[in-house]
mmCIF file of C-alpha atoms in Angstrom:
data_model
loop_
_atom_site.group_PDB
_atom_site.id
_atom_site.type_symbol
_atom_site.label_atom_id
_atom_site.label_comp_id
_atom_site.label_asym_id
_atom_site.label_seq_id
_atom_site.Cartn_x
_atom_site.Cartn_y
_atom_site.Cartn_z
ATOM 1 C CA MET A 985 24.382 3.819 39.273
ATOM 2 C CA GLN A 986 21.988 6.518 40.372
ATOM 3 C CA GLY A 987 22.410 8.102 43.796
ATOM 4 C CA ASP A 988 19.922 9.342 46.337
ATOM 5 C CA ALA A 989 19.653 12.841 47.822
ATOM 6 C CA ARG A 990 22.481 12.088 50.276
ATOM 7 C CA GLY A 991 24.821 11.048 47.449
ATOM 8 C CA CYS A 992 24.792 7.322 48.334
ATOM 9 C CA GLU A 993 24.483 4.722 45.623
ATOM 10 C CA LEU A 994 21.129 2.988 45.572
ATOM 11 C CA ALA A 995 21.294 -0.786 45.654
ATOM 12 C CA TYR A 996 18.295 -1.735 43.494
ATOM 13 C CA LYS A 997 17.062 -0.379 40.178
ATOM 14 C CA MET A 998 13.731 -1.204 38.525
ATOM 15 C CA VAL A 999 12.999 -0.598 34.856
ATOM 16 C CA ALA A 1000 9.436 -0.879 33.559
ATOM 17 C CA GLU A 1001 8.606 -0.794 29.841
ATOM 18 C CA ARG A 1002 5.355 -0.906 27.905
ATOM 19 C CA ASP A 1003 4.698 0.190 24.328
ATOM 20 C CA ASN A 1004 6.821 3.326 23.849
ATOM 21 C CA GLU A 1005 7.070 4.158 27.556
ATOM 22 C CA LYS A 1006 9.962 3.457 29.897
ATOM 23 C CA TYR A 1007 10.302 4.298 33.593
ATOM 24 C CA SER A 1008 13.203 3.749 35.952
ATOM 25 C CA PHE A 1009 13.260 3.775 39.757
ATOM 26 C CA ALA A 1010 16.064 3.222 42.255
ATOM 27 C CA ARG A 1011 15.729 2.292 45.920
ATOM 28 C CA GLU A 1012 17.897 1.077 48.789
ATOM 29 C CA SER A 1013 15.208 -1.306 50.062
ATOM 30 C CA ARG A 1014 14.626 -4.707 48.436
ATOM 31 C CA LEU A 1015 11.138 -4.802 49.917
ATOM 32 C CA LEU A 1016 10.110 -1.455 48.423
ATOM 33 C CA ILE A 1017 11.533 -2.109 44.959
ATOM 34 C CA VAL A 1018 9.965 -5.597 44.773
ATOM 35 C CA ALA A 1019 6.577 -4.277 45.927
ATOM 36 C CA LYS A 1020 6.674 -1.518 43.296
ATOM 37 C CA ALA A 1021 7.816 -3.951 40.599
ATOM 38 C CA LYS A 1022 5.022 -6.427 41.407
ATOM 39 C CA VAL A 1023 2.396 -3.698 41.081
ATOM 40 C CA TRP A 1024 3.758 -2.495 37.747
ATOM 41 C CA ALA A 1025 4.059 -6.076 36.424
ATOM 42 C CA SER A 1026 0.440 -6.784 37.431
ATOM 43 C CA GLU A 1027 -0.599 -3.786 35.333
ATOM 44 C CA GLY A 1028 0.998 -5.225 32.194
ATOM 45 C CA TRP A 1029 4.438 -3.625 32.282
ATOM 46 C CA ARG A 1030 7.618 -5.574 31.420
ATOM 47 C CA VAL A 1031 9.621 -5.157 34.615
ATOM 48 C CA VAL A 1032 13.212 -6.013 35.543
ATOM 49 C CA ILE A 1033 15.009 -5.353 38.829
ATOM 50 C CA THR A 1034 18.796 -5.106 38.891
ATOM 51 C CA ASP A 1035 20.697 -5.496 42.157
ATOM 52 C CA GLN A 1036 23.932 -3.824 43.247
ATOM 53 C CA ASP A 1037 25.955 -6.644 41.659
ATOM 54 C CA GLY A 1038 24.274 -6.172 38.263
ATOM 55 C CA LYS A 1039 22.166 -9.347 38.452
ATOM 56 C CA ALA A 1040 18.769 -8.918 36.770
ATOM 57 C CA TYR A 1041 15.535 -10.362 38.163
ATOM 58 C CA ALA A 1042 12.351 -10.869 36.109
ATOM 59 C CA PRO A 1043 8.910 -11.122 37.797
ATOM 60 C CA PRO A 1044 9.114 -14.904 38.426
ATOM 61 C CA GLU A 1045 12.374 -14.298 40.329
ATOM 62 C CA PHE A 1046 11.231 -11.390 42.541
ATOM 63 C CA ASP A 1047 10.694 -13.682 45.552
ATOM 64 C CA GLN A 1048 14.307 -14.906 45.218
ATOM 65 C CA LEU A 1049 15.428 -11.313 45.579
ATOM 66 C CA LEU A 1050 13.428 -10.965 48.799
ATOM 67 C CA ALA A 1051 14.991 -14.150 50.195
ATOM 68 C CA ALA A 1052 18.548 -12.920 49.488
#
């Protein structure tokens, strides 16, 4: 898993894909990663968030991730 500037592992990873483009982001905060993922999904990107345990969340499941 990707680390931050302090060398800590980041808990949540978001991958967004559209056409031939792919972007990846990692954050410690569930709130920040879900907010970013919702914006990208609303703009037509295929978005998946993966948590620290490797469980993947698609846009309909983003609220479940916030409730965890």
